Short mmCIF file of C-alpha atoms and ligand atoms in Angstrom, two decimals:
data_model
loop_
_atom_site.label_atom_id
_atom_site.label_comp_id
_atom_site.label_asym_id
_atom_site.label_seq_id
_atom_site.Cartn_x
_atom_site.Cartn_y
_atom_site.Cartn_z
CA UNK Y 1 251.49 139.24 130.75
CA UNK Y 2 250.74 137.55 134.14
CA UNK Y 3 252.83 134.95 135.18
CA UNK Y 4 250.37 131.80 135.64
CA UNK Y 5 250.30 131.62 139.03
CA UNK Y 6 248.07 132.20 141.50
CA UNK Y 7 248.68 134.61 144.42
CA UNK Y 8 246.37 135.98 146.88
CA UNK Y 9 248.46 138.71 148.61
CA UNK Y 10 250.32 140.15 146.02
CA UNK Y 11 249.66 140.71 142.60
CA UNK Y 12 252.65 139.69 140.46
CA UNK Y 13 253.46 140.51 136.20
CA UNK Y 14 256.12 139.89 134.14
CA UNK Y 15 256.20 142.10 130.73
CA UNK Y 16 258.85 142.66 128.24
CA UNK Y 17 261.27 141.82 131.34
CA UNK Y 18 260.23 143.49 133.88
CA UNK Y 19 258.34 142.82 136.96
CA UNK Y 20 255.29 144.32 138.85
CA UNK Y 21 254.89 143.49 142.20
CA UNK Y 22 251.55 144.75 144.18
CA UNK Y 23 251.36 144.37 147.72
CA UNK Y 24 248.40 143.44 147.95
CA UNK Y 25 246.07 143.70 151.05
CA UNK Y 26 244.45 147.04 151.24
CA UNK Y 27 242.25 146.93 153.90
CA UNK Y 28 245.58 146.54 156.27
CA UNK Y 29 247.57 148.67 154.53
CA UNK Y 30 249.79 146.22 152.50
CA UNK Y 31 250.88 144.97 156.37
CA UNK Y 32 253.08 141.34 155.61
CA UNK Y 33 251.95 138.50 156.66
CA UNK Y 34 254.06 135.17 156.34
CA UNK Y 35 251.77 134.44 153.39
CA UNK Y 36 252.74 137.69 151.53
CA UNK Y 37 256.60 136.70 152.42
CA UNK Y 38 255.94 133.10 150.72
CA UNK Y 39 254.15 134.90 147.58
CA UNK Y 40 256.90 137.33 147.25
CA UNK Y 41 259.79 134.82 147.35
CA UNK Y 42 257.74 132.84 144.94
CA UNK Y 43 257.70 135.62 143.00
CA UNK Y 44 261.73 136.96 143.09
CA UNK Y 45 262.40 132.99 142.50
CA UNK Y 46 260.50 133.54 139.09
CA UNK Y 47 262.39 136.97 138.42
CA UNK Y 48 265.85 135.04 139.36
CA UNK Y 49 264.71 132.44 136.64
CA UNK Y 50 263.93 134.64 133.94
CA UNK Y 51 267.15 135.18 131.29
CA UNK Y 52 265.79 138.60 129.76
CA UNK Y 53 264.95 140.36 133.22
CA UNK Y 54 265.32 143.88 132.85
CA UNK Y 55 264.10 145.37 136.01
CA UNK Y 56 261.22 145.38 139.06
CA UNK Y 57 258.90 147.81 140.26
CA UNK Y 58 256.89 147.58 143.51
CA UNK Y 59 253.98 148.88 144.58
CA UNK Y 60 250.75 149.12 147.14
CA UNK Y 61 247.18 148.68 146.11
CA UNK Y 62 244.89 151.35 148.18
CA UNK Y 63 245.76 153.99 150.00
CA UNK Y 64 249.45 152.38 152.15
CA UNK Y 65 251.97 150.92 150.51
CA UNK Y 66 253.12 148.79 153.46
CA UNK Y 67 252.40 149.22 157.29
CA UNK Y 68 255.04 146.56 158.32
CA UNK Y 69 254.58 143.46 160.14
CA UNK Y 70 250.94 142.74 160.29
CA UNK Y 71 250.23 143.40 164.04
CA UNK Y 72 247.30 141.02 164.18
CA UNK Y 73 249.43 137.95 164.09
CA UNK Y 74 251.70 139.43 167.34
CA UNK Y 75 248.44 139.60 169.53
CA UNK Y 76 250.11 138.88 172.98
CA UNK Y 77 249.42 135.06 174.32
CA UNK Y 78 247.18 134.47 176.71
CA UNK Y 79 249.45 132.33 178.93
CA UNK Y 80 251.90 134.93 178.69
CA UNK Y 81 254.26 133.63 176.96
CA UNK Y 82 256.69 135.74 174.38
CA UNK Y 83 257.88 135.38 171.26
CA UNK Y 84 261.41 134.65 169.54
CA UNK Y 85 261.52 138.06 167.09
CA UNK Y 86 264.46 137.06 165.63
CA UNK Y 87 262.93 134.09 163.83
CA UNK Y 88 260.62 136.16 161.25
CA UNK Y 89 263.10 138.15 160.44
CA UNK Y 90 265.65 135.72 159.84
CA UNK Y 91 263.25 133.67 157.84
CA UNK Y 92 261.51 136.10 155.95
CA UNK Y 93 262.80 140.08 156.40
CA UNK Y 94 266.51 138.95 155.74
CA UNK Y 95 265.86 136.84 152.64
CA UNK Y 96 263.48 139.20 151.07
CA UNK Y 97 265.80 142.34 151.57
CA UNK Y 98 268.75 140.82 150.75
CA UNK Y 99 267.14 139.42 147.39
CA UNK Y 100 265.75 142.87 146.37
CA UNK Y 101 269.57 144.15 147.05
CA UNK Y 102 271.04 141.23 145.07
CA UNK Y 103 268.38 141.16 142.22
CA UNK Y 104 270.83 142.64 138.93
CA UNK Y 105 268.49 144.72 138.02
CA UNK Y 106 267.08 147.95 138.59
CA UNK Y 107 264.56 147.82 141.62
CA UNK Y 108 261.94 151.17 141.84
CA UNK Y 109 259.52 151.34 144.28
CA UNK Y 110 256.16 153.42 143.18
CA UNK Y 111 255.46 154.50 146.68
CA UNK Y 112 251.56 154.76 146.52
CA UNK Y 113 250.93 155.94 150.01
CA UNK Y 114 252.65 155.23 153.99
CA UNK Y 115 255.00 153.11 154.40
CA UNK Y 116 255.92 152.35 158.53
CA UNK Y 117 257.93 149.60 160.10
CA UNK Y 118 259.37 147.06 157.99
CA UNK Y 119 257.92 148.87 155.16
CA UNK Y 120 259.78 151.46 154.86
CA UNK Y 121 262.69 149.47 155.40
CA UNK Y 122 261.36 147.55 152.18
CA UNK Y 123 261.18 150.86 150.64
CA UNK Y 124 265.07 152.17 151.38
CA UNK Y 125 265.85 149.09 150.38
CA UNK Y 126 265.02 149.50 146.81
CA UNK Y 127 267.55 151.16 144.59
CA UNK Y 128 265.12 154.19 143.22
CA UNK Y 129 262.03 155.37 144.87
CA UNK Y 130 259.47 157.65 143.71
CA UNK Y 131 256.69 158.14 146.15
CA UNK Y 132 253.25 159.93 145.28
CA UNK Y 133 252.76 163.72 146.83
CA UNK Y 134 250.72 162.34 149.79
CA UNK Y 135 253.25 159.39 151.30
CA UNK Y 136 255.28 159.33 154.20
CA UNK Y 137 257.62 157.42 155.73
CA UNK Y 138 257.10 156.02 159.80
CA UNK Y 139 259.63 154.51 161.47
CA UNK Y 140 256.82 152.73 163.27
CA UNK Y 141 259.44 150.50 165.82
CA UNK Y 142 259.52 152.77 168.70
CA UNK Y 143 255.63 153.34 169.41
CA UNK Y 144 255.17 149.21 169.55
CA UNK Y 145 258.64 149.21 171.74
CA UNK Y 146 261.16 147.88 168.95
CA UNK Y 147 263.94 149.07 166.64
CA UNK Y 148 263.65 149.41 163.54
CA UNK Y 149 264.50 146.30 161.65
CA UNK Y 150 264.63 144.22 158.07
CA UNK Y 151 267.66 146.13 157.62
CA UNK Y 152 266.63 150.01 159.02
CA UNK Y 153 269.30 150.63 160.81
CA UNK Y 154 271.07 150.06 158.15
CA UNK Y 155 269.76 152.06 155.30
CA UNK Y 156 268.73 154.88 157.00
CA UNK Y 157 271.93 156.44 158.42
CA UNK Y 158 273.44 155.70 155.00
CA UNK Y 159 271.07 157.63 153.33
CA UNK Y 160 270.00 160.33 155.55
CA UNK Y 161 273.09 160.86 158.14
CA UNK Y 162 272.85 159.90 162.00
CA UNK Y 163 271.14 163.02 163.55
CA UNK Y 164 268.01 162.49 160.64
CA UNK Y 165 268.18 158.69 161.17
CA UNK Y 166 267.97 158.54 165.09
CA UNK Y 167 265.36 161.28 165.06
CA UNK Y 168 262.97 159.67 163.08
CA UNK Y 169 263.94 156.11 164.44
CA UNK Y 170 263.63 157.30 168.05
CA UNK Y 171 260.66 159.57 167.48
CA UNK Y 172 258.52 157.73 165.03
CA UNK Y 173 257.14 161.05 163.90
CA UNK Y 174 255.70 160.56 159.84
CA UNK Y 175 258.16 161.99 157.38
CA UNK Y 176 256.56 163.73 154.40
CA UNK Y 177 257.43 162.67 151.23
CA UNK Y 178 258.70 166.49 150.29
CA UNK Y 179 261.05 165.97 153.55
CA UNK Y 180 262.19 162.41 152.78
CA UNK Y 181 263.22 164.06 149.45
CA UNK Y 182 265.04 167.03 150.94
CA UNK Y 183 266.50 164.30 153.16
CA UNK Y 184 267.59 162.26 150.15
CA UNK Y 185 265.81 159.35 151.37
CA UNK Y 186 263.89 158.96 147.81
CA UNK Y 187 264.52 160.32 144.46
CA UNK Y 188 261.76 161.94 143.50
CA UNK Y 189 257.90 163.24 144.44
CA UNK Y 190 255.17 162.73 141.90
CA UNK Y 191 251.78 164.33 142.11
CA UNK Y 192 249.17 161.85 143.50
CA UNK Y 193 247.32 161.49 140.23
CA UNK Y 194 250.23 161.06 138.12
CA UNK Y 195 250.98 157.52 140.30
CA UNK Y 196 249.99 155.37 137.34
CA UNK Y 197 251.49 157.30 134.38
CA UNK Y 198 255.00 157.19 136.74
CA UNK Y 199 254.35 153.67 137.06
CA UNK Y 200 253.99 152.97 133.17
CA UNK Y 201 256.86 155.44 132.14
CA UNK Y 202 259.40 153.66 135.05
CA UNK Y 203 258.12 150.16 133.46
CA UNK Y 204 258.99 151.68 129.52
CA UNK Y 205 261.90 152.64 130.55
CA UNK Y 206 263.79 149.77 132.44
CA UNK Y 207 262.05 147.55 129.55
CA UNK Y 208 264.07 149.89 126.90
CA UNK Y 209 266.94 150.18 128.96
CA UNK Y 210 271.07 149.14 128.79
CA UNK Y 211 270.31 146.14 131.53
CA UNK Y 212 274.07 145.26 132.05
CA UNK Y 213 274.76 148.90 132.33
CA UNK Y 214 272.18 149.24 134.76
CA UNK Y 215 272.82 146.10 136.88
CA UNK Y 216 276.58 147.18 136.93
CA UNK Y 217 275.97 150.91 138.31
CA UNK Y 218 273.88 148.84 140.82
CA UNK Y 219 276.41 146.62 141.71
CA UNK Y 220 279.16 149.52 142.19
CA UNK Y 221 277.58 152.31 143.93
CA UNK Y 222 276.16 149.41 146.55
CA UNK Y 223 279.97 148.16 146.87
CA UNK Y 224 281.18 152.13 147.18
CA UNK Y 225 279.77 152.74 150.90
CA UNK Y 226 282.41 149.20 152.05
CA UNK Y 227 285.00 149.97 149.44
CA UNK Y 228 288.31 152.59 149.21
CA UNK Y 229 288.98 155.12 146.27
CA UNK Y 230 291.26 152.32 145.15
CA UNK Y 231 289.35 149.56 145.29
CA UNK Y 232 286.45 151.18 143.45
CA UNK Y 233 288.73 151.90 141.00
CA UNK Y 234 289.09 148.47 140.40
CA UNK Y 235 285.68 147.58 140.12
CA UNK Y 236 284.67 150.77 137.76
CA UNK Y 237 287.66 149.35 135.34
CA UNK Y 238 286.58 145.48 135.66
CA UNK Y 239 282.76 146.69 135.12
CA UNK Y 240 283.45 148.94 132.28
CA UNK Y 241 285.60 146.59 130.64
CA UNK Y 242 282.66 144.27 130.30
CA UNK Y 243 280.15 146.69 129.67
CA UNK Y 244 282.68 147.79 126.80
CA UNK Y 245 282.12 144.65 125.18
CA UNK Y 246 277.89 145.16 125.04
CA UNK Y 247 276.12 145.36 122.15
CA UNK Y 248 274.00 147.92 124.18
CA UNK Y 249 277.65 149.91 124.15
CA UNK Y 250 277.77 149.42 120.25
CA UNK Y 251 274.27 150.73 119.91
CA UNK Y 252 274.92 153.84 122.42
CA UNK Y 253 278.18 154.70 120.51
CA UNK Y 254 276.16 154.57 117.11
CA UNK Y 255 273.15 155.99 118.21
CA UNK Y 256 275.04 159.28 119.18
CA UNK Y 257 277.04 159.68 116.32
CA UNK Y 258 273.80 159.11 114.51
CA UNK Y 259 272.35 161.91 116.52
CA UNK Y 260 269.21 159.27 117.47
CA UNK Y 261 267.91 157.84 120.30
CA UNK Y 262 269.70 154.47 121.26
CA UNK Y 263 267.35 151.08 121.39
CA UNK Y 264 268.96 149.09 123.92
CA UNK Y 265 268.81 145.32 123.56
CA UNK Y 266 269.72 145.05 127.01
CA UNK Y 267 272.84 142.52 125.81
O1 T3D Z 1 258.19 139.48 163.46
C1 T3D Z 1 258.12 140.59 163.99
O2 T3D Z 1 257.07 141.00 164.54
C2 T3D Z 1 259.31 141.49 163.95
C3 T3D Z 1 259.25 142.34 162.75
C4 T3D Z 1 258.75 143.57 162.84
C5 T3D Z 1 258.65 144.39 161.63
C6 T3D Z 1 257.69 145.55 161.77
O3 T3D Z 1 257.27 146.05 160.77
S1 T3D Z 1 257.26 146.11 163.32
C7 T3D Z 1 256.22 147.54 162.95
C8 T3D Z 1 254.83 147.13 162.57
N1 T3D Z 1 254.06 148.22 162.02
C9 T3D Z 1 253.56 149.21 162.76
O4 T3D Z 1 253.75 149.30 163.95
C10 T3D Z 1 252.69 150.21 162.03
C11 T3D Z 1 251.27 150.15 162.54
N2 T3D Z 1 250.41 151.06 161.80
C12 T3D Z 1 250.43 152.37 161.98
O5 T3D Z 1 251.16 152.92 162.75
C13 T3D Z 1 249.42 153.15 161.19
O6 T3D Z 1 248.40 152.28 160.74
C14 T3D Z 1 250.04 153.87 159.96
C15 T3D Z 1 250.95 155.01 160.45
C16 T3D Z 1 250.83 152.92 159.08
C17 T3D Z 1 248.91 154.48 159.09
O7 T3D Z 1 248.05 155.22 159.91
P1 T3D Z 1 246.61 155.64 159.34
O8 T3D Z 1 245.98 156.51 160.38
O9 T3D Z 1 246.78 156.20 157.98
O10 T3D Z 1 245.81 154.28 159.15
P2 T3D Z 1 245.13 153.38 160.30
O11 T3D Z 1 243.74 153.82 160.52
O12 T3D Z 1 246.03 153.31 161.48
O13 T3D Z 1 245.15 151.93 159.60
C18 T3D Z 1 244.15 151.53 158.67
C19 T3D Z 1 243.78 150.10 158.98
O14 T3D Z 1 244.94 149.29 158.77
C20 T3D Z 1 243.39 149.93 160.45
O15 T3D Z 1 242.43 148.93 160.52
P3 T3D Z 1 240.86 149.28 160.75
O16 T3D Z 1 240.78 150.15 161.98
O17 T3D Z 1 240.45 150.03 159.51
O18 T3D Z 1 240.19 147.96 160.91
C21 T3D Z 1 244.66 149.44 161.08
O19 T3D Z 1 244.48 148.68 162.24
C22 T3D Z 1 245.23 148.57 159.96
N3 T3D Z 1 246.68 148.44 160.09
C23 T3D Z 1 247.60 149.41 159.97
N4 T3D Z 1 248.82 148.92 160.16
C24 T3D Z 1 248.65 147.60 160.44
C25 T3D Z 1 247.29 147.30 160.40
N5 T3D Z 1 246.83 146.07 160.61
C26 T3D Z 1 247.74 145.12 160.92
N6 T3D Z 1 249.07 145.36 160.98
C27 T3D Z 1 249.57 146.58 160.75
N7 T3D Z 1 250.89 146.78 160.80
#
């Protein structure tokens, strides 16, 4: 199903509860613009909306997944003047990354191809990434004379440990997707061909899958990295209690002594 609306830089469904976004300017690699940031909030506003949402997956059309900031709109002015940084990121970067985070459901990015600058920060940001044989990650910032932004210097010493994170950030040598796995910067490498059968077996499954479960491991392994042992002990036994309440956990509990798989209603 496609939503009804129109977009022109992204391409946007909505089936059986979950979402597929497509970046979607090839020819630049997938590079934002503040159009693409308008069509993608329009987009997670939908998602918010939607009662049965079970999940998002994002994408790339073409070859890149996302090279960043489109450079073409930071041409320097010819009367020299400079521009305020700050103000995209704060009205587009912070919102969209802190959405995907907050979104309570399972986000996977399907990374097609390179991701640099504030896409790869996009891609971290997501809570499971596959990425296709031939990807890589740039930490782009450094060649153009920034840092790495939209939340990179965040995400990628979490993930990866300082000495990884401030070589690559410093650097802006490409990381292979085989490294960035070794690194534990994704979850998994797929063969380049097998990008659309990973993209229709990550849709089946967050479609079939125990939602609350899923949105409440999201919630507490993104609380564990600001939390002590004790007060993750708290959340584990508030979240569980809840979950223990699910039909999904009725199902799972019946499905196993059944010796069957378990369909998940997601409630
Ligand atoms: O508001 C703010 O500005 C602050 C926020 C900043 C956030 C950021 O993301 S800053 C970082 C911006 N991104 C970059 O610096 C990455 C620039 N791109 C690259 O370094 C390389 O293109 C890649 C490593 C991503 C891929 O290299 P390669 O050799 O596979 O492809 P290519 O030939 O460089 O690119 C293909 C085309 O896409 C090319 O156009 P052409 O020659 O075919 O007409 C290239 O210019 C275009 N392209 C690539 N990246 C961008 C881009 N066009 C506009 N903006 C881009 N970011």
């Amino acid at each position: 199903m496609t939503t009804g609306e129109s977009y022109t830089q992204i391409r946007f469904t909505l089936t059986d509860g979950v979402g597929v976004i497509t970046l979607n300017r090839p020819d630049r690699l997938n590079s934002f613009t503040e159009v693409m940031h308008t069509e993608l909030a329009r987009a997670l506003d939908t998602l918010q909306a939607h009662a049965g949402l079970r999940g998002l997956v994002i994408t790339g059309a073409g070859r890149g997944f996302c090279a960043g900031q489109d450079l073409s709109e930071r041409k320097p002015a010819d009367d020299g003047s400079r521009r305020d940084l700050s103000l995209m990121l704060e009205k587009c970067y912070r919102p969209l990354i802190t959405r995907l985070r907050a979104l309570p459901v399972p986000v996977v990015c399907v990374m097609n191809g390179v991701a640099a600058g504030a896409g790869a920060s996009l891609v971290l940001a997501c809570d499971v990434v596959f990425a296709v044989q031939s990807a890589r990650f740039v930490q782009a910032f450094s060649k153009i004379g920034l840092l790495p932004d939209a939340g990179g210097t965040w995400f990628l010493p979490r993930l990866v440990g300082s000495a990884r994170a401030m070589g690559a950030a410093l650097f802006g040598e490409s990381v292979s997707a085989t490294d960035a796995q070794a690194w534990g910067l994704i979850w998994r490498v797929v063969p380049d061909d097998a990008l659309d059968a990973t993209l229709s077996d990550i849709t089946a499954t967050l479609a079939a899958g125990p939602t609350r479960a899923y949105a409440a491991t999201k919630a507490a392994l993104h609380a564990s990295s600001g939390n002590t042992l004790a007060q993750q002990f708290d959340l584990e036994c508030q979240l569980q209690r809840e979950l223990g309440y699910t039909d999904d956990y009725v199902e799972g509990m019946r499905a196993f002594a059944e010796k069957r798989p378990p369909a998940f209603t997601g409630t």
